[in-house]
Each structure stands twice: as C-alpha cells, then as structure tokens.
Coordinates of C-alpha atoms in Angstrom, one line a residue:
X125 CA -27.6 1.3 -12.5
X126 CA -24.6 2.8 -14.2
X127 CA -21.2 1.3 -13.3
X128 CA -18.0 3.0 -14.3
X129 CA -14.8 1.0 -14.2
X130 CA -11.6 3.0 -13.9
X131 CA -8.8 1.1 -15.6
X132 CA -5.1 1.5 -16.6
X133 CA -2.7 0.2 -19.1
X134 CA 0.5 -1.0 -17.5
X135 CA 3.8 -2.6 -18.7
X136 CA 3.7 -6.4 -18.5
X137 CA 5.1 -7.9 -15.3
X138 CA 8.8 -8.4 -15.7
X139 CA 9.1 -6.4 -18.9
X140 CA 10.5 -3.2 -17.5
X141 CA 14.3 -2.8 -17.6
X142 CA 16.5 -0.1 -16.1
X143 CA 19.1 1.7 -18.3
X144 CA 22.2 2.2 -16.2
X145 CA 23.6 4.8 -18.5
X146 CA 20.6 7.2 -18.6
X147 CA 19.3 6.2 -15.2
X148 CA 15.8 5.9 -16.6
X149 CA 13.4 3.1 -17.4
X150 CA 13.5 1.5 -20.9
X151 CA 10.0 2.0 -22.2
X152 CA 10.5 1.3 -25.9
X153 CA 9.0 -1.9 -27.3
X154 CA 7.7 -2.8 -23.8
X155 CA 4.5 -4.9 -24.0
X156 CA 1.5 -3.3 -22.4
X157 CA -1.5 -4.9 -20.8
X158 CA -4.6 -4.2 -18.8
X159 CA -3.8 -3.9 -15.1
X160 CA -4.7 -7.2 -13.5
X161 CA -6.8 -5.8 -10.7
X162 CA -8.6 -3.5 -13.1
X163 CA -9.6 -6.6 -15.1
X164 CA -11.3 -7.9 -11.9
X165 CA -13.1 -4.6 -11.6
X166 CA -14.6 -4.9 -15.1
X167 CA -15.7 -8.5 -14.3
X168 CA -17.4 -7.3 -11.1
X169 CA -19.0 -4.4 -13.0
X170 CA -20.5 -6.9 -15.6
X171 CA -21.8 -9.1 -12.8
X172 CA -23.4 -6.2 -11.0
X173 CA -24.9 -4.9 -14.3
X174 CA -26.5 -8.2 -15.0
X175 CA -28.0 -8.2 -11.5
X176 CA -29.2 -4.6 -11.7
X177 CA -30.1 -4.4 -15.4
X178 CA -27.7 -1.5 -15.9
X179 CA -24.7 -0.4 -17.9
X180 CA -20.9 -0.8 -17.6
X181 CA -18.6 2.0 -18.8
X182 CA -14.9 1.5 -18.9
X183 CA -12.8 4.6 -18.5
X184 CA -9.1 5.2 -18.8
X185 CA -6.7 8.1 -18.8
X186 CA -3.7 7.7 -21.1
X187 CA -2.0 8.1 -24.5
X188 CA -3.7 7.0 -27.7
X189 CA -2.4 3.4 -27.4
X190 CA -4.4 3.0 -24.2
X191 CA -7.4 2.4 -26.4
X192 CA -6.2 -1.2 -26.5
X193 CA -7.1 -1.9 -22.9
X194 CA -10.5 -0.3 -23.5
X195 CA -11.2 -2.8 -26.3
X196 CA -10.1 -5.5 -23.9
X197 CA -12.6 -4.2 -21.4
X198 CA -15.4 -4.4 -24.0
X199 CA -14.4 -8.0 -24.6
X200 CA -14.7 -8.6 -20.8
X201 CA -18.3 -7.3 -20.8
X202 CA -18.2 -3.5 -20.7
X203 CA -21.0 -1.9 -22.8
X204 CA -18.9 1.2 -23.9
X205 CA -15.8 3.1 -23.0
X206 CA -14.4 6.6 -22.5
X207 CA -10.8 7.4 -23.3
X208 CA -9.4 10.5 -21.5
X209 CA -6.6 11.5 -23.8
X210 CA -4.9 14.9 -24.0
X211 CA -1.4 16.2 -23.6
X212 CA -2.7 18.3 -20.7
X213 CA -3.2 15.1 -18.7
X214 CA 0.4 14.0 -19.1
X215 CA 2.8 13.4 -16.1
X216 CA 0.0 13.5 -13.5
X217 CA 0.7 12.1 -10.1
X218 CA -2.0 10.3 -8.1
X219 CA -3.7 13.5 -7.0
X220 CA -3.7 15.0 -10.5
X221 CA -5.0 11.7 -11.9
X222 CA -7.7 11.5 -9.3
X223 CA -8.9 15.0 -9.9
X224 CA -9.1 14.4 -13.7
X225 CA -11.0 11.2 -13.2
X226 CA -13.4 12.8 -10.8
X227 CA -14.2 15.5 -13.3
X228 CA -14.8 12.9 -15.9
X229 CA -17.1 10.9 -13.6
X230 CA -19.1 14.0 -12.8
X231 CA -19.6 14.5 -16.6
X232 CA -20.5 10.9 -17.2
X233 CA -22.5 10.3 -14.1
X234 CA -22.3 7.0 -12.2
X235 CA -23.9 5.1 -9.4
X236 CA -21.0 2.8 -8.7
X237 CA -17.3 3.4 -9.5
X238 CA -15.2 0.2 -9.6
X239 CA -11.4 0.2 -9.6
X240 CA -8.6 -2.3 -9.1
X241 CA -7.0 -2.5 -5.7
X242 CA -3.7 -1.1 -6.9
X243 CA -1.7 -0.5 -10.1
X244 CA 1.1 -3.1 -10.7
X245 CA 3.5 -0.7 -12.3
X246 CA 3.7 2.1 -9.7
X247 CA 2.4 0.3 -6.7
X248 CA -0.3 2.9 -6.4
X249 CA -3.2 2.1 -4.0
X250 CA -4.3 5.8 -3.6
X251 CA -6.5 6.7 -6.6
X252 CA -9.8 5.0 -5.5
X253 CA -9.9 6.8 -2.1
X254 CA -8.7 10.0 -3.6
X255 CA -11.3 9.9 -6.3
X256 CA -13.9 9.3 -3.6
X257 CA -12.5 12.3 -1.7
X258 CA -12.9 14.6 -4.7
X259 CA -16.5 13.3 -5.3
X260 CA -17.4 13.3 -1.6
X261 CA -18.7 9.8 -2.0
X262 CA -18.3 6.9 0.4
X263 CA -15.6 4.3 -0.5
X264 CA -14.5 0.9 0.4
X265 CA -11.1 -0.7 -0.6
X266 CA -9.7 -4.2 -0.9
X267 CA -13.2 -5.6 -1.8
X268 CA -13.6 -9.3 -2.2
X269 CA -17.3 -9.6 -3.0
X270 CA -20.2 -7.3 -4.0
X271 CA -23.9 -8.3 -3.8
X272 CA -27.0 -6.2 -4.7
X273 CA -29.9 -6.3 -2.2
X274 CA -32.9 -4.1 -2.6
X275 CA -31.0 -1.3 -4.4
X276 CA -28.2 -1.3 -1.9
X277 CA -24.8 -3.0 -2.0
X278 CA -23.5 -5.6 0.5
X279 CA -19.7 -5.4 0.2
X280 CA -17.2 -7.7 1.8
X281 CA -13.7 -6.3 2.2
X282 CA -10.4 -7.8 3.4
X283 CA -8.5 -6.3 6.2
X284 CA -5.2 -7.2 7.8
X285 CA -7.0 -9.0 10.5
X286 CA -9.9 -10.7 8.6
X287 CA -13.0 -9.5 6.8
X288 CA -15.6 -6.8 7.1
X289 CA -19.1 -6.6 5.6
X290 CA -20.6 -3.2 4.8
X291 CA -24.0 -2.1 3.5
X292 CA -23.9 1.0 1.3
X293 CA -26.1 2.7 -1.2
X294 CA -25.1 4.4 -4.4
X295 CA -23.1 6.5 -5.2
X296 CA -20.0 4.7 -4.0
X297 CA -16.4 4.0 -5.0
X298 CA -15.1 0.5 -4.6
X299 CA -11.6 -1.0 -5.2
X300 CA -11.5 -4.8 -5.7
X301 CA -8.8 -7.3 -5.1
X302 CA -10.4 -10.6 -6.4
X303 CA -12.4 -11.5 -9.5
X304 CA -16.0 -12.7 -9.2
X305 CA -16.8 -16.2 -10.2
X306 CA -18.6 -15.7 -13.5
X307 CA -17.4 -14.3 -16.8
X308 CA -19.6 -11.9 -18.9
X309 CA -20.3 -12.0 -22.6
X310 CA -18.1 -9.9 -24.9
X311 CA -19.5 -6.5 -26.0
X312 CA -18.6 -4.3 -29.0
X313 CA -19.6 -0.8 -27.8
X314 CA -18.2 2.6 -28.9
X315 CA -15.1 4.3 -27.5
X316 CA -15.5 8.0 -26.9
X317 CA -12.4 10.2 -26.6
X318 CA -12.6 13.1 -24.2
X319 CA -10.0 15.9 -23.9
X320 CA -9.5 18.4 -21.1
X321 CA -11.8 20.9 -22.8
X322 CA -14.6 18.3 -22.6
X323 CA -14.3 18.3 -18.8
X324 CA -14.0 22.0 -18.0
X325 CA -15.4 25.1 -19.8
X326 CA -12.6 27.4 -18.8
X327 CA -9.4 25.5 -19.8
X328 CA -6.3 27.6 -19.5
X329 CA -2.7 27.0 -20.7
X330 CA -0.8 24.9 -18.1
X331 CA -4.1 24.5 -16.2
X332 CA -3.4 23.6 -12.6
X333 CA -6.2 21.1 -12.6
X334 CA -4.5 18.7 -14.9
X335 CA -1.2 16.9 -15.6
X336 CA 2.1 17.9 -14.1
X337 CA 1.0 21.4 -13.3
X338 CA -1.9 20.0 -11.3
X339 CA 0.3 17.5 -9.5
X340 CA 1.9 18.4 -6.1
X341 CA 4.5 15.6 -6.2
X342 CA 7.6 15.4 -8.5
X343 CA 9.8 12.5 -9.3
X344 CA 13.4 13.7 -8.8
X345 CA 15.2 10.5 -9.7
X346 CA 14.7 6.8 -10.6
X347 CA 16.9 4.1 -9.2
X348 CA 17.4 0.4 -9.9
X349 CA 16.6 -1.2 -6.5
X350 CA 16.9 -4.9 -7.4
X351 CA 18.7 -6.7 -4.6
X352 CA 21.9 -8.5 -5.3
X353 CA 21.2 -12.0 -4.1
X354 CA 24.2 -14.3 -3.3
X355 CA 23.1 -17.2 -5.5
X356 CA 24.9 -19.8 -3.3
X357 CA 23.5 -23.3 -3.9
X358 CA 24.3 -26.4 -1.9
X359 CA 22.9 -29.9 -1.0
X360 CA 24.4 -29.6 2.5
X361 CA 22.3 -28.3 5.4
X362 CA 25.4 -27.4 7.3
X363 CA 26.8 -25.3 4.4
X364 CA 23.4 -23.6 4.1
X365 CA 23.3 -22.8 7.8
X366 CA 26.8 -21.3 7.7
X367 CA 26.0 -19.2 4.7
X368 CA 22.7 -17.9 6.2
X369 CA 24.5 -17.0 9.5
X370 CA 27.2 -15.0 7.6
X371 CA 24.5 -13.1 5.6
X372 CA 22.5 -12.3 8.7
X373 CA 25.6 -10.8 10.3
X374 CA 26.4 -8.8 7.2
X375 CA 22.8 -7.6 6.7
X376 CA 21.9 -6.8 10.3
X377 CA 19.2 -4.1 10.3
X378 CA 20.3 -0.6 11.3
X379 CA 19.2 0.1 14.8
X380 CA 17.2 3.3 15.5
X381 CA 18.6 5.7 18.0
X382 CA 17.0 7.7 20.9
X383 CA 19.5 10.4 20.2
X384 CA 17.9 13.0 17.9
X385 CA 20.1 14.6 15.3
X386 CA 20.5 18.4 15.1
X387 CA 18.5 20.7 12.8
X388 CA 19.5 20.0 9.2
X389 CA 19.5 23.7 8.3
X390 CA 22.8 25.6 8.8
X391 CA 20.8 28.6 10.0
X392 CA 17.5 27.3 11.2
X393 CA 14.7 29.8 10.6
X394 CA 11.9 27.6 11.8
X395 CA 11.2 24.3 13.6
X396 CA 8.6 21.7 12.8
X397 CA 7.3 18.5 14.4
X398 CA 7.0 15.1 12.7
X399 CA 3.8 13.3 13.2
X400 CA 3.1 9.5 13.0
X401 CA -0.3 8.0 12.9
X402 CA -0.5 5.0 15.3
X403 CA -2.4 1.8 14.4
X404 CA -3.5 -0.5 17.1
X405 CA -4.1 -4.3 17.1
X406 CA -5.6 -5.8 20.3
X407 CA -5.2 -2.4 22.0
X408 CA -1.5 -2.3 21.4
X409 CA 0.5 -0.4 18.8
X410 CA 1.4 -2.5 15.8
X411 CA 5.1 -2.9 15.1
X412 CA 4.9 -0.7 12.0
X413 CA 3.6 2.2 14.2
X414 CA 6.6 1.8 16.5
X415 CA 8.8 1.8 13.4
X416 CA 7.4 5.1 12.3
X417 CA 7.8 6.6 15.7
X418 CA 11.5 5.6 15.6
X419 CA 11.9 7.1 12.2
X420 CA 9.8 10.1 13.2
X421 CA 12.3 10.8 16.0
X422 CA 15.1 11.1 13.5
X423 CA 13.1 13.3 11.2
X424 CA 11.9 15.5 14.0
X425 CA 15.5 16.1 15.0
X426 CA 16.3 17.3 11.5
X427 CA 13.3 19.6 11.6
X428 CA 14.2 20.9 15.0
X429 CA 10.9 19.8 16.4
X430 CA 9.2 17.1 18.4
X431 CA 8.2 13.5 17.7
X432 CA 4.4 13.5 17.7
X433 CA 2.1 10.4 17.8
X434 CA -1.5 10.6 16.6
X435 CA -3.6 7.9 18.4
X436 CA -7.1 7.2 17.1
X437 CA -9.5 4.9 18.9
X438 CA -11.1 4.3 22.3
X439 CA -9.8 3.3 25.8
X440 CA -6.3 4.4 24.8
X441 CA -4.5 4.7 28.2
X442 CA -2.4 1.5 27.8
X443 CA -1.4 2.5 24.3
X444 CA -0.4 6.0 25.4
X445 CA 2.0 4.6 27.9
X446 CA 3.6 2.3 25.4
X447 CA 4.1 5.1 22.8
X448 CA 5.9 7.2 25.4
X449 CA 8.2 4.3 26.1
X450 CA 8.9 4.0 22.3
X451 CA 10.0 7.6 21.6
X452 CA 6.9 9.7 21.3
X453 CA 7.4 13.2 22.9
X454 CA 3.8 14.4 22.3
X455 CA 0.8 12.1 22.0
X456 CA -2.4 13.5 20.5
X457 CA -5.4 11.3 21.3
X458 CA -8.5 11.3 19.2
X459 CA -10.8 9.3 21.5
X460 CA -14.4 8.5 21.1
X461 CA -16.6 5.3 21.5
X462 CA -17.4 5.6 17.7
X463 CA -13.7 5.1 17.0
X464 CA -13.4 1.8 18.9
X465 CA -13.6 -0.1 15.6
X466 CA -12.0 1.1 12.4
X467 CA -14.2 2.8 9.9
X468 CA -12.7 4.6 6.8
X469 CA -15.1 7.6 6.9
X470 CA -14.5 8.3 10.6
X471 CA -10.7 7.9 10.5
X472 CA -10.5 10.0 7.4
X473 CA -12.6 12.7 9.2
X474 CA -10.3 12.6 12.2
X475 CA -7.2 12.9 10.0
X476 CA -8.7 15.7 7.9
X477 CA -9.4 17.7 11.1
X478 CA -5.8 17.2 12.3
X479 CA -4.4 18.3 8.9
X480 CA -6.6 21.4 8.8
X481 CA -6.5 22.5 12.5
X482 CA -3.1 21.3 13.6
X483 CA -1.2 21.9 10.3
X484 CA 1.5 19.3 11.0
X485 CA 4.6 19.6 8.7
X486 CA 5.1 15.9 8.1
X487 CA 2.7 13.0 8.7
X488 CA 3.8 9.4 8.4
X489 CA 1.0 6.8 8.0
X490 CA 1.4 3.0 8.1
X491 CA 1.1 1.4 4.6
X492 CA -1.4 -1.1 5.9
X493 CA -4.9 -2.0 4.8
X494 CA -6.1 0.9 7.0
X495 CA -3.4 3.4 6.2
X496 CA -3.8 2.9 2.5
X497 CA -7.6 3.5 3.0
X498 CA -8.1 6.6 5.2
X499 CA -4.9 8.4 4.4
X500 CA -5.4 8.9 0.7
X501 CA -9.1 9.7 1.4
X502 CA -8.1 12.7 3.5
X503 CA -5.4 13.7 1.0
X504 CA -8.0 13.7 -1.8
X505 CA -10.5 15.8 0.2
X506 CA -7.8 18.4 1.0
X507 CA -6.0 18.1 -2.3
X508 CA -2.7 17.4 -0.6
X509 CA 0.2 15.5 -2.2
X510 CA 0.9 12.1 -0.8
X511 CA 3.4 9.4 -1.7
X512 CA 2.2 5.9 -1.0
X513 CA 4.0 2.7 0.1
X514 CA 7.3 4.4 0.7
X515 CA 10.3 2.3 1.5
X516 CA 12.3 5.2 2.8
X517 CA 11.7 8.8 4.1
X518 CA 14.1 11.6 5.0
X519 CA 14.4 15.3 5.4
X520 CA 16.3 17.6 3.1
X521 CA 17.6 21.1 4.1
X522 CA 14.5 23.0 2.9
X523 CA 12.5 20.9 5.5
X524 CA 10.9 18.9 2.7
X525 CA 10.2 15.2 3.0
X526 CA 12.2 13.1 0.6
X527 CA 10.3 9.9 -0.2
X528 CA 11.4 6.7 -1.8
X529 CA 8.5 5.0 -3.6
X530 CA 8.8 1.5 -5.0
X531 CA 7.5 0.5 -8.5
X532 CA 7.3 -2.8 -10.3
X533 CA 7.2 -4.7 -7.0
X534 CA 10.1 -2.7 -5.5
X535 CA 12.6 -3.5 -8.2
X536 CA 12.6 0.2 -9.2
X537 CA 12.5 3.1 -6.7
X538 CA 11.5 6.6 -7.5
X539 CA 12.7 9.5 -5.3
X540 CA 9.8 11.9 -4.8
X541 CA 9.3 15.3 -3.2
X542 CA 6.0 17.2 -2.7
X543 CA 5.1 20.8 -2.8
X544 CA 2.1 20.9 -0.5
X545 CA 2.1 21.1 3.3
X546 CA 1.2 19.0 5.4
X547 CA 3.5 16.5 3.7
X548 CA 2.0 13.0 3.7
X549 CA 3.4 9.6 3.1
X550 CA 2.4 6.0 3.9
X551 CA 5.4 3.8 4.8
X552 CA 5.7 0.0 4.4
X553 CA 6.2 -2.2 7.4
X554 CA 9.7 -3.3 8.4
X555 CA 11.5 -0.5 6.7
X556 CA 12.9 0.7 10.1
X557 CA 13.6 -0.8 13.5
X558 CA 11.5 0.3 16.6
X559 CA 13.4 1.9 19.4
X560 CA 14.4 -0.1 22.4
X561 CA 11.7 0.8 25.0
X562 CA 12.6 3.0 27.9
X563 CA 10.4 2.6 31.0
X564 CA 11.4 6.1 32.3
X565 CA 10.5 7.9 29.0
X566 CA 7.5 10.3 29.3
X567 CA 5.4 12.2 26.8
X568 CA 3.0 15.1 26.9
X569 CA -0.5 13.9 26.2
X570 CA -3.1 16.1 24.5
X571 CA -6.7 15.2 23.8
X572 CA -8.0 16.5 20.4
X573 CA -11.5 18.0 20.5
X574 CA -13.6 16.0 18.1
X575 CA -17.0 17.7 18.5
X576 CA -19.4 15.6 16.5
X577 CA -18.1 12.9 14.2
X578 CA -19.9 12.4 10.8
X579 CA -22.5 9.7 10.4
X580 CA -21.0 7.1 8.2
X581 CA -22.7 6.4 4.9
X582 CA -21.3 2.9 4.7
X583 CA -22.7 0.9 7.5
X584 CA -20.5 -1.8 9.1
X585 CA -22.7 -4.9 9.7
X586 CA -20.2 -7.7 10.4
X587 CA -16.6 -8.1 11.3
X588 CA -14.8 -11.5 11.4
X589 CA -11.3 -12.4 12.4
X590 CA -9.5 -14.8 10.0
X591 CA -6.2 -15.3 8.2
X592 CA -5.8 -11.7 7.4
X593 CA -2.0 -12.0 7.2
X594 CA -1.0 -9.1 9.4
X595 CA 1.6 -11.2 11.1
X596 CA 3.4 -11.6 7.8
X597 CA 4.4 -8.0 8.1
X598 CA 5.5 -8.3 11.7
X599 CA 7.5 -11.5 11.7
X600 CA 11.3 -11.7 11.6
X601 CA 11.1 -14.9 9.6
X602 CA 8.5 -15.6 6.9
X603 CA 8.0 -19.0 5.2
X604 CA 6.4 -18.8 1.7
X605 CA 5.0 -22.0 0.4
X606 CA 4.7 -22.6 -3.3
X607 CA 1.8 -24.3 -5.2
X608 CA 1.4 -27.9 -4.3
X609 CA 2.9 -27.6 -0.8
X610 CA 0.6 -28.9 1.9
X611 CA -0.5 -26.0 4.1
X612 CA -1.0 -28.0 7.3
X613 CA 2.4 -29.7 7.0
X614 CA 4.3 -26.5 6.5
X615 CA 2.4 -24.7 9.3
X616 CA 3.2 -27.5 11.6
X617 CA 6.9 -27.6 10.8
X618 CA 7.3 -23.9 10.9
X619 CA 5.4 -23.3 14.1
X620 CA 7.9 -21.2 16.1
X621 CA 7.8 -17.8 17.8
X622 CA 8.7 -15.0 15.4
X623 CA 7.9 -17.1 12.3
X624 CA 4.9 -16.5 10.0
X625 CA 3.7 -18.7 7.2
X626 CA 2.1 -17.7 3.9
X627 CA 2.2 -18.8 0.3
X628 CA 2.8 -17.7 -3.3
X629 CA 0.1 -17.2 -5.8
X630 CA -1.7 -20.5 -6.6
X631 CA -0.8 -22.0 -3.1
X632 CA -3.3 -23.3 -0.6
X633 CA -3.2 -20.1 1.4
X634 CA -6.1 -17.6 1.4
X635 CA -5.6 -14.3 -0.5
X636 CA -4.6 -12.3 2.6
X637 CA -1.7 -14.6 3.2
X638 CA -0.4 -14.8 -0.4
X639 CA 2.9 -13.1 -1.0
X640 CA 3.8 -11.5 -4.4
X641 CA 3.1 -8.6 -6.7
X642 CA -0.6 -9.6 -6.8
X643 CA -0.6 -10.4 -3.1
X644 CA 1.1 -8.9 0.0
X645 CA 4.7 -7.4 0.1
X646 CA 6.8 -8.6 3.0
X647 CA 10.2 -7.6 4.3
X648 CA 11.3 -10.0 7.0
X649 CA 14.9 -10.5 8.0
X650 CA 14.7 -14.0 6.5
X651 CA 12.3 -15.2 3.8
X652 CA 12.2 -19.0 3.2
X653 CA 10.7 -20.0 -0.1
X654 CA 9.5 -23.6 -0.2
X655 CA 9.2 -25.0 -3.7
X656 CA 8.5 -21.5 -5.0
X657 CA 8.1 -20.8 -8.7
X658 CA 10.8 -18.1 -8.6
X659 CA 8.9 -16.0 -11.2
X660 CA 8.6 -12.2 -11.3
X661 CA 5.3 -12.2 -9.6
X662 CA 6.6 -14.1 -6.5
X663 CA 10.0 -12.4 -6.3
X664 CA 8.4 -9.0 -6.3
X665 CA 6.7 -9.9 -3.0
X666 CA 9.9 -9.9 -1.0
X667 CA 12.3 -7.6 -2.7
X668 CA 13.1 -6.0 0.6
X669 CA 13.7 -9.2 2.5
X670 CA 17.1 -9.3 4.2
X671 CA 18.1 -12.9 3.4
X672 CA 16.2 -15.1 0.9
X673 CA 16.5 -18.9 1.3
X674 CA 15.1 -21.3 -1.2
X675 CA 14.3 -25.0 -0.5
X676 CA 13.5 -27.2 -3.5
X677 CA 13.7 -30.9 -4.4
X678 CA 14.5 -30.1 -8.1
X679 CA 18.0 -28.7 -8.5
X680 CA 16.8 -26.9 -11.6
X681 CA 14.2 -24.8 -9.7
X682 CA 14.5 -21.1 -10.8
X683 CA 13.9 -20.1 -7.1
X684 CA 17.3 -21.7 -6.1
X685 CA 19.3 -19.3 -8.3
X686 CA 17.2 -16.3 -7.4
X687 CA 17.9 -16.7 -3.7
X688 CA 20.8 -15.8 -1.5
X689 CA 21.0 -19.4 -0.3
X690 CA 19.5 -22.3 -2.3
X691 CA 19.3 -25.7 -0.6
X692 CA 18.3 -28.8 -2.7
X693 CA 16.5 -31.6 -0.8
X694 CA 13.3 -32.5 1.0
X695 CA 12.1 -29.4 2.8
X696 CA 10.4 -31.6 5.4
X697 CA 13.9 -32.5 6.5
X698 CA 15.8 -29.3 5.8
X699 CA 13.3 -26.7 7.2
X700 CA 13.5 -27.5 10.9
X701 CA 17.3 -27.4 11.3
X702 CA 17.5 -24.2 9.2
X703 CA 14.8 -22.5 11.3
X704 CA 16.7 -23.4 14.5
X705 CA 20.0 -22.0 13.0
X706 CA 18.2 -18.8 11.9
X707 CA 16.7 -18.4 15.4
X708 CA 20.1 -18.7 17.0
X709 CA 21.8 -16.3 14.6
X710 CA 19.2 -13.5 15.2
X711 CA 19.4 -13.6 19.0

C-alpha cells in the first residue's frame, strides 16, 4: 500500500507580525515549521504502512526552503519525499494548489492520501476535499482513527454532534485531526524535486493550471484584525460585573434587518439571487444557517434578487416553515430518504447539481464540520473558486462577492474576491445575527429533481452522539477551562441556559470541545477563560468573541492582561455571580 502525505511548511504560531506602514505581513526572519496537523498525517501514514507493509511518501509544494519540512517528515517515518518546487506554482490559491497536488498524485500514484485537517497559517480546510474532487476519489475529513481490516479502511471521523465510522477501500483521501498513539522509526530516504514540466507534457507560459494564473481567487488586501482588549484587572467581583456590563452595551451585535437594501449598481443591468445552504440539527435549522439567511437577505437586496435557501435532507416540512419565518423568499428542497443522514458524497452530489443546473450567483455555506466537507468537494469537482471560513461577506458594485478570510487564528484578515461563478464561501458561525422571526412571512417552495443519487463509495457503518461541541458555536456565553480545571466542577457551576462549556488545549475536555488554533474557533458574546494559559494557541480560538473575561487565582497569569476584564480570585466563587450579571446584561 502506497500512502502519500500532503504536508505544508507554515510560520511558527505567534511569529507573524503585521507591518502597519506597508499593510503587509512581515515574513523576513520568521521561523518556519511543519504544520501541526500534517505531522499527525505523517504519523498516521507510518502506522498504516507498518500494518500494510507499504510505503510512505511525503509531498509538499513550496519554495526551496520547504525541503526542511520534508526532512522532518523523513525523521517522523516517511520513506521518501517529493518536493514540488517551481516559480510556476507560486501564489496559488486553494484550488490552484489542489489541482497541482492532484496532478502530482496521478504521476506518483497512491492508494491512500493523508492530509492534516487544516493549515494553521491560512485557516484552510479546503485542500483535502478539493484534491479528492480533482481525483474523483472518496474522501473523509476530520479523521480521528484509521484501522486496516482485510484491505479496507475503517475510519472514525469527528462531527459537530459526535463521531461517525466509515468503511472505505483505496483509493481515498483522508484529513486527520489527531495523532495516532505510536511513533515510527526515523528514515533517511531521498527527496525528489519536481517542476511543472514534470507534471504536464504541454507546459505553456502562464499556464492556467498552475500558480496565480490557475487560481480563481485573489487577495485584494491584508488587514490586522487583532482585537483591542480592554485589559482591565481587578480583585472585586462588583467592579468586574460593572465593566462587563459596560462592554456588553458598547459591543452589542448589529441586528439584521428584514428591510432589503436597493440594488448596489447605479444602473442595474441584471439581478441575481443569493443562496444559503441550510444545515439541520434535530430537524431544525442550526443557528448558523439562520445567520446566513439573514446575511443573504442583505446580499440579495444589493444584487436585486431574492433570498434563497437550499435545504437538503428528508422530512423537511417543519424546517421549511421555520426558514420562511426567518427571511427566506424561495426555498429549494433536495429531499430523499438517502439524505436523511449526512454523507459527504451525497451532499456534494446535490450541491454539484445545484451549481451546474441552477447556476446561483452567490452561495453561502456554513463553516461547520459538514460545510467544510461537502462544499470544497463540489468546488474542486467543478473547479470553482471558494473562500473558506469567512468572517464577513458583502457585495461590491460589479456583483462580486467580497470575502473576508481569517489567517493565523483570525488575527490577520485577507480581503478576497473570486473570478468564477457561482461564487462560493463558507462562513463561520456567529458572524451575523439571525432575523427576528415573523409568523406571517411566507416563501415559495420548489422541490429539486434529484433523479438517482450516486452510490457512496465510503459506507457509513456507525454514528454516535457525544461531546461534539456544536453548542460552543451556538451559545451566547462560552466558558473555556484551562488545564488542571476539574471538568465536572466547571460544568456544574456553569450550568445555565445559553452557556456552553469547553476547554483549552491540554484540558480535561475531549478534542471536539477544545477551543484554540488547534481546536475549535468560537465567537460568543462573552468568553470566560478559567485559569487559561493565555498563549497564542488559546487566544486564537476566540479572536472574534465580543467580550473576553479571565478568571485566575494568580495575579500574574498572562490571560488576565490578554482579556477585556481580568478578575483575580477563586473562580468557584467568582464564576456564579459573573454569569448571573452577564445573563441580566444580555436580556
């Protein structure tokens, strides 16, 4: 069995700085390292190689210095490495990168392709599904464990609601989020360098298959998005409550409006609809879907069109009614018993049909475990530009979608525009407020003809509900416990409607409930950090939180100075009155 691990060299966490004069990132003398999730992929590859008596090949696309991470991959157990290095590959977006990698994979050949869950520098989750789309292979994302049984793989993946187990045979693309238990022996194999001419026989100047010319999205500007935290510190609960109340009033979220704005063009020549893909939980639309509907109403007004919801699933009548009450003007239903449970191949197939047959102008997709999975897959299959994990979307006069994409945990934001249509973006939860529901609102409902859905190549064999952490993205208040904090104690003290509890890296909480650059990003109105480390990894997890409160016994804790309000004392005593004050302030 040949296993190819796709890896990337990224700046060390916390090493990137923003130059206010040039409005660019300072890249000189920045330490570089192997992307953490890619390190996990190599470790999984070595474990699978040992079980299958195969070979592990590490592959990266990057400048000459990227050879360093390939040597690290060899030390982690890879047998040999391939370095894709050519000026023709430079300034590629995710689609251009995925196309180049897929060409290299076809040349190399592979049974299993392993990738990290995301890149830590650009917050990119899209490449694994897009590579699979180019190759027309099945894929699974957010993988926790891989077992080999009779030549097939048994793959456990994390979802926002729990875990799923699939059985799939090679070839397959997998992105991993956790390391395996065992370490492999170091190897000292060769590193081959491949250029564009090694991948195609008809290379042309400015070849549209590679680099910037082969990339449909462009970065228009880069902005420093680090929040200015108040840094108020006190030992008084009353002073902390007062400060939190003032900040909540100052930073109240902007409410979405039912009133649609007029067409953004001075002399409109065409009108377009804005579509939003709806994700359900327990038969009801998730909050993030209602957020996108609210934002879609604004964008549809600027496009002169209608606000359209795409609802995928089975037994959708109740959800249809709720979407109409939350601002949808047209609801397209893709309904089939096979869609009752989520499956990446089926949902990607539905989205692909919508994109090719309906030709929507703009499509917004929730940046959830599902949306980051099937959305990029369809984009790769159709070679459409997509911006992932957006923290803001808007329409400019040409009818193009202006997208704000976070990098380095959200401390830096890139402003991006694409050249292909449909225009696709996944948008993070809690970037917008849902509309206040109107019981008298109605929508036109249209059923999409599905004909025959494809037979999935990855077979779902088990689904279990557990601490997936979805409520961390829905809650107004999130409590983040640091290492050493007793999980049962904090969950008991924080038990309150509208409050969700998770932990920083190294805490007692499972991976799906860990908040940080290596975990889950959250953006509640209030984030309460209990005895948090206050390091870059943790702080990157809640850059978009409205108000950050830190509770710590040690007055020298770095988290206290990194927060808006820092309260010194025993959190067992300070958390309950603060929660009560926050609850009152948000009513």
